[in-house]
CSV table of C-alpha atoms and ligand atoms in Angstrom, one decimal:
chain,number,residue,atom,x,y,z
A,1,MET,CA,-34.9,14.6,-52.0
A,2,ALA,CA,-31.8,16.6,-52.2
A,3,ARG,CA,-31.2,16.2,-48.5
A,4,LEU,CA,-31.7,12.4,-48.6
A,5,ARG,CA,-29.1,12.0,-51.4
A,6,LEU,CA,-26.6,13.9,-49.3
A,7,VAL,CA,-27.3,11.9,-46.2
A,8,VAL,CA,-26.9,8.5,-47.9
A,9,PRO,CA,-23.4,9.0,-49.4
A,10,CYS,CA,-22.1,10.5,-46.1
A,11,PHE,CA,-23.5,7.5,-44.2
A,12,MET,CA,-21.8,5.1,-46.7
A,13,LEU,CA,-18.6,7.0,-46.5
A,14,ALA,CA,-18.6,6.7,-42.7
A,15,ILE,CA,-19.1,2.9,-42.9
A,16,SER,CA,-16.3,2.5,-45.5
A,17,LEU,CA,-13.9,4.6,-43.4
A,18,LEU,CA,-14.7,2.5,-40.4
A,19,SER,CA,-14.0,-0.7,-42.2
A,20,CYS,CA,-10.8,0.7,-43.5
A,21,ALA,CA,-9.7,1.6,-40.0
A,22,ARG,CA,-10.6,-1.8,-38.8
A,23,ARG,CA,-8.6,-3.4,-41.6
A,24,ALA,CA,-5.6,-1.2,-40.8
A,25,LEU,CA,-5.8,-2.2,-37.2
A,26,ALA,CA,-6.0,-5.9,-38.1
A,27,LEU,CA,-3.1,-5.7,-40.6
A,28,ASP,CA,-0.8,-3.5,-38.5
A,29,PRO,CA,-0.9,-4.4,-34.8
A,30,PRO,CA,1.0,-1.7,-32.9
A,31,SER,CA,4.7,-2.5,-32.8
A,32,PRO,CA,6.0,-3.3,-29.4
A,33,PRO,CA,8.0,-0.5,-27.8
A,34,PRO,CA,11.8,-0.8,-28.3
A,35,PRO,CA,13.6,-2.3,-25.3
A,36,VAL,CA,15.1,0.0,-22.7
A,37,TYR,CA,18.4,-1.0,-21.1
A,38,VAL,CA,19.0,-0.2,-17.4
A,39,LYS,CA,22.7,-0.4,-16.4
A,40,ALA,CA,22.9,-1.1,-12.6
A,41,ALA,CA,26.2,-0.8,-10.8
A,42,HIS,CA,24.8,-2.9,-8.0
A,43,LEU,CA,21.5,-4.8,-8.0
A,44,PHE,CA,19.6,-6.1,-5.0
A,45,ASP,CA,16.8,-8.0,-6.7
A,46,ALA,CA,15.1,-9.1,-3.4
A,47,ALA,CA,14.9,-12.7,-4.7
A,48,SER,CA,17.8,-13.4,-2.3
A,49,ASP,CA,19.8,-11.4,0.2
A,50,ALA,CA,22.7,-10.9,-2.3
A,51,VAL,CA,23.9,-7.9,-4.2
A,52,ARG,CA,25.2,-8.4,-7.8
A,53,ASP,CA,27.5,-6.0,-9.5
A,54,ASN,CA,27.4,-4.8,-13.1
A,55,VAL,CA,24.0,-6.0,-14.1
A,56,VAL,CA,21.7,-5.0,-17.0
A,57,LEU,CA,17.9,-5.1,-16.9
A,58,VAL,CA,16.1,-5.2,-20.2
A,59,ILE,CA,12.6,-3.6,-20.1
A,60,GLU,CA,10.0,-3.9,-22.8
A,61,GLY,CA,6.9,-1.8,-22.2
A,62,GLU,CA,5.8,-2.2,-18.6
A,63,ARG,CA,7.8,-5.3,-17.8
A,64,ILE,CA,11.3,-6.6,-17.3
A,65,THR,CA,12.2,-9.2,-19.9
A,66,ARG,CA,15.7,-10.0,-18.9
A,67,VAL,CA,18.2,-9.5,-16.0
A,68,ALA,CA,21.8,-10.6,-16.7
A,69,PRO,CA,25.5,-9.7,-16.1
A,70,ALA,CA,26.5,-6.7,-18.3
A,71,ALA,CA,29.0,-8.9,-20.1
A,72,GLU,CA,26.2,-11.1,-21.4
A,73,ILE,CA,24.1,-8.4,-22.9
A,74,THR,CA,24.9,-6.4,-26.0
A,75,ILE,CA,23.2,-3.1,-26.0
A,76,PRO,CA,22.5,-2.1,-29.6
A,77,SER,CA,23.7,1.3,-30.7
A,78,GLY,CA,21.0,3.9,-30.5
A,79,ALA,CA,19.1,2.0,-27.9
A,80,GLU,CA,17.6,3.8,-24.9
A,81,VAL,CA,19.9,3.4,-21.9
A,82,ILE,CA,19.1,4.3,-18.3
A,83,ASP,CA,22.5,4.8,-16.7
A,84,LEU,CA,22.5,3.8,-13.0
A,85,SER,CA,26.1,2.6,-13.2
A,86,HIS,CA,26.9,4.5,-10.0
A,87,ALA,CA,23.9,3.5,-8.0
A,88,TRP,CA,22.3,0.7,-6.1
A,89,VAL,CA,19.1,-0.6,-7.8
A,90,LEU,CA,16.3,-2.2,-5.9
A,91,PRO,CA,12.7,-3.2,-6.5
A,92,GLY,CA,10.2,-0.5,-6.0
A,93,LEU,CA,9.2,-0.5,-2.3
A,94,ILE,CA,5.9,-1.7,-0.9
A,95,ASP,CA,4.1,-0.3,2.1
A,96,CYS,CA,1.4,-2.7,3.3
A,97,HIS,CA,-0.3,-0.3,5.7
A,98,THR,CA,-1.1,3.2,4.4
A,99,HIS,CA,-4.1,5.5,4.5
A,100,LEU,CA,-3.5,7.7,1.4
A,101,SER,CA,-6.6,9.7,2.1
A,102,TYR,CA,-5.5,10.8,5.6
A,103,ARG,CA,-3.4,13.8,6.6
A,104,ALA,CA,-1.0,13.8,9.5
A,105,ASP,CA,-2.0,17.3,10.7
A,106,GLN,CA,-5.7,16.7,11.5
A,107,TYR,CA,-6.0,15.1,14.9
A,108,ASP,CA,-8.7,17.3,16.4
A,109,PRO,CA,-11.8,15.0,16.7
A,110,ILE,CA,-13.9,17.9,15.3
A,111,THR,CA,-12.5,17.1,11.8
A,112,GLU,CA,-14.7,13.9,11.9
A,113,VAL,CA,-17.8,16.1,11.3
A,114,LYS,CA,-16.2,18.8,9.2
A,115,LEU,CA,-14.6,16.9,6.4
A,116,THR,CA,-16.4,15.7,3.3
A,117,PRO,CA,-15.5,12.8,1.0
A,118,PHE,CA,-14.1,15.4,-1.5
A,119,ASP,CA,-11.5,16.5,1.1
A,120,PHE,CA,-10.3,13.0,1.4
A,121,GLY,CA,-10.1,12.6,-2.3
A,122,PHE,CA,-8.0,15.7,-2.7
A,123,TYR,CA,-5.6,14.6,0.0
A,124,ALA,CA,-5.3,11.2,-1.6
A,125,VAL,CA,-4.2,12.7,-5.0
A,126,VAL,CA,-1.3,14.6,-3.3
A,127,ASN,CA,-0.4,11.8,-0.9
A,128,ALA,CA,-0.3,9.2,-3.7
A,129,ASN,CA,2.3,11.3,-5.6
A,130,ARG,CA,4.4,11.9,-2.5
A,131,THR,CA,4.4,8.1,-1.8
A,132,LEU,CA,5.6,7.3,-5.3
A,133,GLN,CA,8.3,10.0,-5.2
A,134,ALA,CA,9.6,8.4,-2.0
A,135,GLY,CA,10.2,5.1,-4.0
A,136,PHE,CA,7.0,3.2,-2.9
A,137,THR,CA,5.6,1.9,-6.2
A,138,SER,CA,2.9,-0.3,-4.5
A,139,VAL,CA,0.9,0.2,-1.4
A,140,ARG,CA,-1.9,-1.6,0.4
A,141,ASP,CA,-4.4,1.1,1.5
A,142,VAL,CA,-6.2,-0.2,4.6
A,143,SER,CA,-9.2,1.9,5.4
A,144,SER,CA,-10.6,5.0,3.8
A,145,PRO,CA,-14.1,6.4,3.1
A,146,PRO,CA,-16.2,4.0,0.9
A,147,PHE,CA,-14.8,3.4,-1.7
A,148,LEU,CA,-12.1,6.0,-2.2
A,149,ALA,CA,-9.2,3.6,-2.4
A,150,VAL,CA,-10.9,1.6,-5.2
A,151,ASP,CA,-11.5,4.8,-7.2
A,152,LEU,CA,-7.9,5.9,-6.5
A,153,ARG,CA,-6.5,2.6,-7.7
A,154,ARG,CA,-8.5,2.9,-11.0
A,155,THR,CA,-7.5,6.5,-11.6
A,156,ILE,CA,-3.8,5.8,-11.0
A,157,ASP,CA,-4.0,2.7,-13.2
A,158,GLU,CA,-5.6,4.8,-16.0
A,159,GLY,CA,-2.5,7.0,-15.8
A,160,PHE,CA,-4.6,10.1,-15.0
A,161,ILE,CA,-2.7,10.9,-11.8
A,162,PRO,CA,0.7,9.7,-10.6
A,163,GLY,CA,0.8,7.3,-7.7
A,164,PRO,CA,1.7,3.8,-6.5
A,165,ARG,CA,-0.2,0.7,-7.5
A,166,VAL,CA,-3.0,0.5,-4.9
A,167,VAL,CA,-4.3,-2.7,-3.3
A,168,ALA,CA,-7.5,-1.2,-2.0
A,169,SER,CA,-9.6,-2.0,1.1
A,170,GLY,CA,-12.9,-0.4,2.0
A,171,PRO,CA,-13.5,1.2,5.4
A,172,GLY,CA,-12.1,-0.9,8.3
A,173,ILE,CA,-14.9,-3.0,9.7
A,174,SER,CA,-15.7,-2.2,13.3
A,175,ILE,CA,-18.2,-3.0,16.0
A,176,THR,CA,-20.6,-0.3,17.1
A,177,GLY,CA,-18.6,2.0,19.4
A,178,GLY,CA,-15.4,0.4,18.3
A,179,HIS,CA,-12.2,1.7,16.7
A,180,GLY,CA,-13.9,2.5,13.4
A,181,ASP,CA,-17.0,4.2,14.8
A,182,MET,CA,-17.4,7.9,15.4
A,183,ASN,CA,-17.4,8.1,19.1
A,184,GLY,CA,-17.7,10.9,21.7
A,185,PHE,CA,-20.5,12.9,19.9
A,186,ALA,CA,-24.2,13.2,20.7
A,187,PRO,CA,-26.4,10.4,19.3
A,188,ALA,CA,-27.8,12.8,16.7
A,189,VAL,CA,-24.4,13.6,15.2
A,190,SER,CA,-23.4,11.7,12.1
A,191,ASN,CA,-21.3,12.2,9.0
A,192,GLU,CA,-22.0,9.1,7.0
A,193,MET,CA,-22.0,8.9,3.2
A,194,TYR,CA,-24.3,5.9,3.1
A,195,PRO,CA,-26.3,5.9,6.3
A,196,ALA,CA,-28.5,2.9,5.4
A,197,GLU,CA,-25.3,0.9,5.2
A,198,HIS,CA,-23.4,2.6,8.1
A,199,ASP,CA,-20.8,3.4,5.5
A,200,PHE,CA,-20.1,-0.4,5.1
A,201,ALA,CA,-18.0,0.0,8.2
A,202,ILE,CA,-20.0,-1.0,11.3
A,203,VAL,CA,-21.2,-4.6,12.1
A,204,ASP,CA,-22.7,-6.3,15.1
A,205,GLY,CA,-23.0,-10.1,14.6
A,206,VAL,CA,-22.0,-12.6,12.0
A,207,ASP,CA,-24.9,-11.8,9.6
A,208,GLN,CA,-24.0,-8.2,9.4
A,209,MET,CA,-20.4,-9.1,8.9
A,210,ARG,CA,-21.2,-11.4,6.1
A,211,HIS,CA,-23.2,-8.7,4.4
A,212,VAL,CA,-20.6,-6.0,4.7
A,213,VAL,CA,-17.8,-8.2,3.5
A,214,ARG,CA,-19.8,-9.2,0.5
A,215,ALA,CA,-20.9,-5.6,-0.2
A,216,GLN,CA,-17.3,-4.3,0.0
A,217,ILE,CA,-16.2,-7.0,-2.5
A,218,LYS,CA,-19.1,-6.1,-4.7
A,219,TYR,CA,-17.8,-2.5,-4.8
A,220,GLY,CA,-14.3,-3.5,-5.8
A,221,VAL,CA,-12.0,-3.9,-2.8
A,222,ASP,CA,-9.0,-6.1,-3.0
A,223,VAL,CA,-8.6,-6.7,0.7
A,224,ILE,CA,-10.8,-6.7,3.8
A,225,LYS,CA,-9.6,-4.7,6.8
A,226,LEU,CA,-11.0,-5.8,10.2
A,227,LEU,CA,-10.7,-3.8,13.4
A,228,ALA,CA,-10.2,-6.6,15.9
A,229,THR,CA,-9.4,-4.5,18.9
A,230,GLY,CA,-9.4,-1.0,20.2
A,231,GLY,CA,-7.1,1.6,18.8
A,232,VAL,CA,-4.6,4.3,19.9
A,233,LEU,CA,-5.9,7.2,17.8
A,234,SER,CA,-9.6,6.6,18.4
A,235,GLU,CA,-11.7,7.9,21.3
A,236,GLY,CA,-13.2,6.0,24.1
A,237,ASP,CA,-11.8,2.6,23.5
A,238,LYS,CA,-8.8,0.7,24.8
A,239,PRO,CA,-6.2,-0.6,22.4
A,240,GLY,CA,-5.9,-3.8,24.4
A,241,ALA,CA,-9.6,-4.6,24.4
A,242,GLN,CA,-11.0,-7.1,21.9
A,243,GLN,CA,-13.8,-5.7,19.8
A,244,LEU,CA,-14.8,-8.1,16.9
A,245,THR,CA,-15.6,-11.6,18.2
A,246,TYR,CA,-13.9,-14.7,16.9
A,247,ASP,CA,-17.1,-15.7,15.1
A,248,GLU,CA,-17.5,-12.4,13.4
A,249,MET,CA,-13.8,-12.5,12.2
A,250,LYS,CA,-14.2,-16.2,11.1
A,251,VAL,CA,-17.1,-15.3,8.9
A,252,ALA,CA,-15.2,-12.3,7.4
A,253,VAL,CA,-12.3,-14.6,6.5
A,254,GLU,CA,-14.6,-17.2,5.1
A,255,GLU,CA,-16.3,-14.7,2.8
A,256,ALA,CA,-13.1,-12.9,1.8
A,257,HIS,CA,-11.1,-16.0,1.0
A,258,ARG,CA,-14.0,-17.5,-0.9
A,259,ALA,CA,-13.8,-14.4,-3.2
A,260,GLY,CA,-10.0,-14.6,-3.4
A,261,ARG,CA,-9.5,-11.6,-1.1
A,262,LYS,CA,-7.1,-11.4,1.8
A,263,VAL,CA,-7.9,-10.1,5.3
A,264,ALA,CA,-5.8,-7.7,7.4
A,265,ALA,CA,-6.7,-7.4,11.0
A,266,HIS,CA,-5.9,-4.3,13.0
A,267,ALA,CA,-5.1,-5.8,16.4
A,268,HIS,CA,-3.2,-4.3,19.3
A,269,GLY,CA,-4.6,-6.4,22.2
A,270,THR,CA,-3.2,-9.8,23.2
A,271,GLU,CA,-6.5,-11.8,23.0
A,272,GLY,CA,-7.8,-10.0,19.9
A,273,ILE,CA,-4.6,-10.8,18.1
A,274,LYS,CA,-5.0,-14.5,18.9
A,275,ASP,CA,-8.6,-14.7,17.9
A,276,ALA,CA,-7.8,-13.0,14.6
A,277,ILE,CA,-5.0,-15.5,13.9
A,278,ARG,CA,-7.3,-18.4,14.8
A,279,ALA,CA,-10.0,-17.0,12.5
A,280,GLY,CA,-7.5,-17.2,9.7
A,281,VAL,CA,-6.6,-13.6,8.9
A,282,ASP,CA,-3.6,-13.1,6.6
A,283,SER,CA,-1.9,-10.3,8.6
A,284,ILE,CA,-1.9,-8.8,12.0
A,285,GLU,CA,-1.5,-5.1,11.8
A,286,HIS,CA,0.3,-3.3,14.7
A,287,GLY,CA,0.5,-6.5,16.9
A,288,SER,CA,1.5,-4.2,19.8
A,289,LEU,CA,0.6,-6.3,22.8
A,290,ILE,CA,1.3,-9.7,21.4
A,291,ASP,CA,2.7,-12.3,23.9
A,292,ALA,CA,4.8,-15.4,23.4
A,293,GLU,CA,1.8,-17.6,22.6
A,294,GLY,CA,0.6,-15.1,20.0
A,295,ILE,CA,4.1,-15.1,18.4
A,296,GLU,CA,4.0,-18.9,18.2
A,297,MET,CA,0.6,-18.8,16.7
A,298,LEU,CA,1.8,-16.3,14.0
A,299,LYS,CA,4.5,-18.8,13.1
A,300,ALA,CA,2.2,-21.8,13.1
A,301,HIS,CA,-0.4,-20.2,10.9
A,302,GLY,CA,2.1,-18.4,8.6
A,303,THR,CA,0.4,-15.1,9.4
A,304,TYR,CA,2.3,-12.0,8.6
A,305,LEU,CA,3.0,-9.3,11.2
A,306,VAL,CA,2.8,-5.7,9.9
A,307,ALA,CA,4.1,-3.6,12.8
A,308,ASP,CA,4.2,0.2,12.3
A,309,ILE,CA,7.2,0.8,14.5
A,310,TYR,CA,8.3,4.3,13.2
A,311,ASN,CA,5.2,6.5,13.8
A,312,ASP,CA,5.5,6.6,17.6
A,313,ASP,CA,8.3,9.2,17.1
A,314,TYR,CA,6.0,11.4,15.0
A,315,ILE,CA,2.9,11.0,17.1
A,316,LEU,CA,4.6,11.8,20.4
A,317,GLY,CA,6.7,14.6,18.8
A,318,LYS,CA,4.2,16.4,16.5
A,319,ALA,CA,0.7,15.2,16.8
A,320,THR,CA,-0.1,17.1,20.1
A,321,GLU,CA,0.7,20.3,18.1
A,322,PHE,CA,-2.1,19.3,15.7
A,323,GLY,CA,-4.7,18.7,18.4
A,324,LEU,CA,-4.3,15.1,19.4
A,325,PRO,CA,-6.2,14.6,22.7
A,326,LYS,CA,-4.3,13.7,25.8
A,327,GLU,CA,-6.1,10.3,26.0
A,328,ASN,CA,-4.5,9.3,22.7
A,329,VAL,CA,-1.0,10.6,23.7
A,330,ASP,CA,-1.1,8.5,26.9
A,331,LYS,CA,-2.2,5.4,24.9
A,332,GLU,CA,0.6,5.9,22.4
A,333,LYS,CA,3.2,6.2,25.1
A,334,MET,CA,2.2,2.9,26.5
A,335,VAL,CA,1.6,1.0,23.3
A,336,GLY,CA,4.5,2.4,21.2
A,337,ARG,CA,7.2,1.2,23.5
A,338,LEU,CA,5.8,-2.3,24.0
A,339,GLN,CA,5.1,-2.6,20.3
A,340,ARG,CA,8.8,-2.2,19.5
A,341,GLU,CA,9.9,-4.6,22.2
A,342,ASN,CA,7.4,-7.2,21.0
A,343,PHE,CA,8.4,-6.7,17.4
A,344,ALA,CA,12.0,-7.6,18.3
A,345,LYS,CA,10.7,-10.8,20.0
A,346,ALA,CA,8.7,-11.7,16.9
A,347,VAL,CA,11.7,-11.1,14.6
A,348,ALA,CA,13.9,-13.2,16.8
A,349,ALA,CA,11.3,-16.0,16.7
A,350,GLY,CA,11.3,-16.0,12.9
A,351,VAL,CA,7.8,-14.6,12.3
A,352,LYS,CA,7.0,-13.5,8.7
A,353,ILE,CA,7.3,-9.8,8.6
A,354,ALA,CA,5.9,-7.4,6.0
A,355,PHE,CA,6.6,-3.7,5.9
A,356,GLY,CA,3.7,-1.4,6.9
A,357,THR,CA,3.9,2.0,8.5
A,358,ASP,CA,0.4,3.5,9.0
A,359,ALA,CA,1.3,6.4,6.7
A,360,GLY,CA,-1.3,9.1,7.1
A,361,VAL,CA,-0.8,9.0,10.9
A,362,TYR,CA,2.6,10.6,10.0
A,363,PRO,CA,3.3,12.5,6.7
A,364,HIS,CA,3.1,10.5,3.5
A,365,GLY,CA,6.5,10.2,1.8
A,366,ASP,CA,8.4,9.6,5.1
A,367,ASN,CA,7.5,5.8,4.9
A,368,ALA,CA,11.2,4.7,4.6
A,369,ARG,CA,12.0,6.1,8.0
A,370,GLN,CA,10.7,2.9,9.4
A,371,PHE,CA,13.6,0.8,8.0
A,372,HIS,CA,15.9,2.3,10.7
A,373,TYR,CA,13.7,0.9,13.4
A,374,MET,CA,13.2,-2.5,11.8
A,375,VAL,CA,17.0,-2.9,11.8
A,376,LYS,CA,17.4,-1.4,15.2
A,377,PHE,CA,14.9,-3.9,16.6
A,378,GLY,CA,16.4,-7.0,15.1
A,379,MET,CA,16.1,-7.4,11.4
A,380,THR,CA,19.1,-7.5,9.0
A,381,PRO,CA,19.1,-4.7,6.4
A,382,ALA,CA,18.4,-7.3,3.7
A,383,GLY,CA,15.6,-8.7,5.7
A,384,ALA,CA,14.0,-5.3,6.2
A,385,ILE,CA,14.2,-4.5,2.5
A,386,ARG,CA,12.7,-7.9,1.6
A,387,ALA,CA,9.9,-7.2,4.1
A,388,ALA,CA,9.2,-4.1,1.9
A,389,THR,CA,9.6,-6.0,-1.4
A,390,SER,CA,9.3,-9.7,-1.9
A,391,SER,CA,7.5,-10.5,1.4
A,392,ALA,CA,5.2,-7.5,1.0
A,393,ALA,CA,4.3,-8.7,-2.5
A,394,ASP,CA,3.5,-12.1,-1.2
A,395,LEU,CA,1.2,-10.6,1.5
A,396,ILE,CA,-0.7,-8.3,-0.9
A,397,ASP,CA,-1.0,-11.2,-3.4
A,398,ARG,CA,0.9,-9.4,-6.1
A,399,ALA,CA,4.1,-11.6,-6.2
A,400,ALA,CA,3.6,-12.5,-9.9
A,401,ASP,CA,3.9,-8.8,-10.7
A,402,VAL,CA,6.0,-6.9,-8.2
A,403,GLY,CA,8.4,-7.4,-5.3
A,404,THR,CA,11.5,-8.6,-7.1
A,405,LEU,CA,13.5,-7.6,-10.1
A,406,GLU,CA,13.2,-10.6,-12.4
A,407,ALA,CA,12.0,-11.3,-15.9
A,408,GLY,CA,8.2,-11.1,-16.2
A,409,LYS,CA,7.7,-8.6,-13.3
A,410,TYR,CA,6.7,-5.0,-13.8
A,411,ALA,CA,9.6,-2.7,-14.2
A,412,ASP,CA,9.1,-1.1,-10.8
A,413,LEU,CA,12.5,-0.1,-9.6
A,414,ILE,CA,14.3,2.5,-7.5
A,415,ALA,CA,17.9,3.6,-7.1
A,416,VAL,CA,19.9,5.1,-4.2
A,417,THR,CA,23.4,6.4,-4.0
A,418,ASP,CA,24.8,4.3,-1.2
A,419,ASN,CA,24.7,0.7,-0.2
A,420,PRO,CA,21.4,0.2,1.7
A,421,LEU,CA,22.8,-3.0,3.3
A,422,ASP,CA,25.5,-0.9,4.9
A,423,ARG,CA,23.3,2.2,5.6
A,424,ILE,CA,19.6,1.4,5.5
A,425,GLU,CA,18.7,5.1,6.0
A,426,VAL,CA,19.8,5.8,2.4
A,427,LEU,CA,16.3,4.5,1.5
A,428,GLU,CA,14.9,7.7,3.0
A,429,HIS,CA,16.5,9.5,0.0
A,430,VAL,CA,15.4,7.6,-3.1
A,431,ALA,CA,17.0,9.3,-6.1
A,432,PHE,CA,15.4,7.5,-9.0
A,433,VAL,CA,11.9,5.9,-9.4
A,434,MET,CA,10.5,3.9,-12.2
A,435,LYS,CA,7.1,2.3,-12.2
A,436,GLY,CA,5.8,0.1,-15.0
A,437,GLY,CA,8.8,1.2,-17.2
A,438,LYS,CA,8.0,4.9,-16.8
A,439,VAL,CA,10.4,7.2,-15.0
A,440,TYR,CA,8.8,9.3,-12.3
A,441,LYS,CA,11.9,10.7,-10.6
A,442,ASP,CA,15.5,11.1,-11.8
A,443,GLU,CA,17.8,13.1,-9.6
A,444,LEU,CA,20.8,11.2,-11.0
A,445,GLY,CA,20.5,12.3,-14.6
A,446,ALA,CA,20.2,8.6,-15.5
A,447,THR,CA,17.9,9.2,-18.4
A,448,LYS,CA,20.1,11.8,-20.1
A,449,PRO,CA,20.8,10.7,-23.7
A,450,ALA,CA,24.5,9.6,-24.1
A,451,ARG,CA,26.8,12.2,-25.6
B,1,ZN,ZN1,-3.9,2.2,10.1
């Protein structure tokens, strides 16, 4: 009896405490965070090609609420001010072609049967932070073990680890023996996590394609990555050779678009590029051997070109040191040069360009090195920056949230110490990084309280 009497009041106390807590929550919703004022000496907001001087951005919580000339905004005394009044401020950069779980010092094919999913997970944690520190506040991750990029996106969004916003794909979808398959080993050798599903990566025929696209969407991907042609860094295939058929790609696009997902197609070869465009993909990745007809088709369909025109330097310079087989070096020599020439032709023709580098093939954090080449091969500096901001946001379907510095967008911004329109390479040394209103890097002392 004594024990019962004790239990009942404790139980009732718990209930009344709970209802008190509920009432407190209902009566006192958490007050919104006080606004933060960012003073920008020069602002490239990426909504146009112009730079504006002496601008203030008002940030409340994760988002920008106002952008206006400094003269129009009164900063209340005691307000938190981020002083970038000697810097150029731009939207956080976006790389539409990364592999956060890959390292650029593992080219020996033997790693394919030595690494576990955990290895890739550890790499991704480090690489995500390096990418953010380099000023890339959003990335599209296009191929990783199933479904690492989805889990990475969630863990970063939870605030548990630092990293860019991730638009996640599953494994790139390949034919048997294609760019995404593990080739060159005995038939008994395999390193699959989900053998019954061929790691949601290998399809032959439209029915298998439909199943894998649906399954990838079921497990949380934001974007479908197709491997339309052979690759440079894979074994036993030719970059120019088409692999997925038109019908297979058409079904993938149909399923993805029906579910509100975009489709990115890895395509080096001339015919594979054209079939991917005809099938309705949203971006051609690499586009190395595109011809004049392919360029016209990109324009006619409004398909983005995402050409990774920096990493040739790294692959030919460093990768052999790390065990890249001669077959791949020879392919890179041939494809890399043509890719840059064809990129220049596409730019001249007015094709839509989004910034994507294939980070992971070269070290993460060096993403901005590609700007130099984009300008060298025909883009204006403003055009190259917009490829990595507003245009990239459009391609990855995040234009409502990122890509420009305007009221309503996430407060994802970076600062550099020189005018990137005069010297694009300054973007290789981003000095200040904010994502969602939170400062992740400040080499300028911008957040020091005013004295
Ligand atoms: Zn890639």
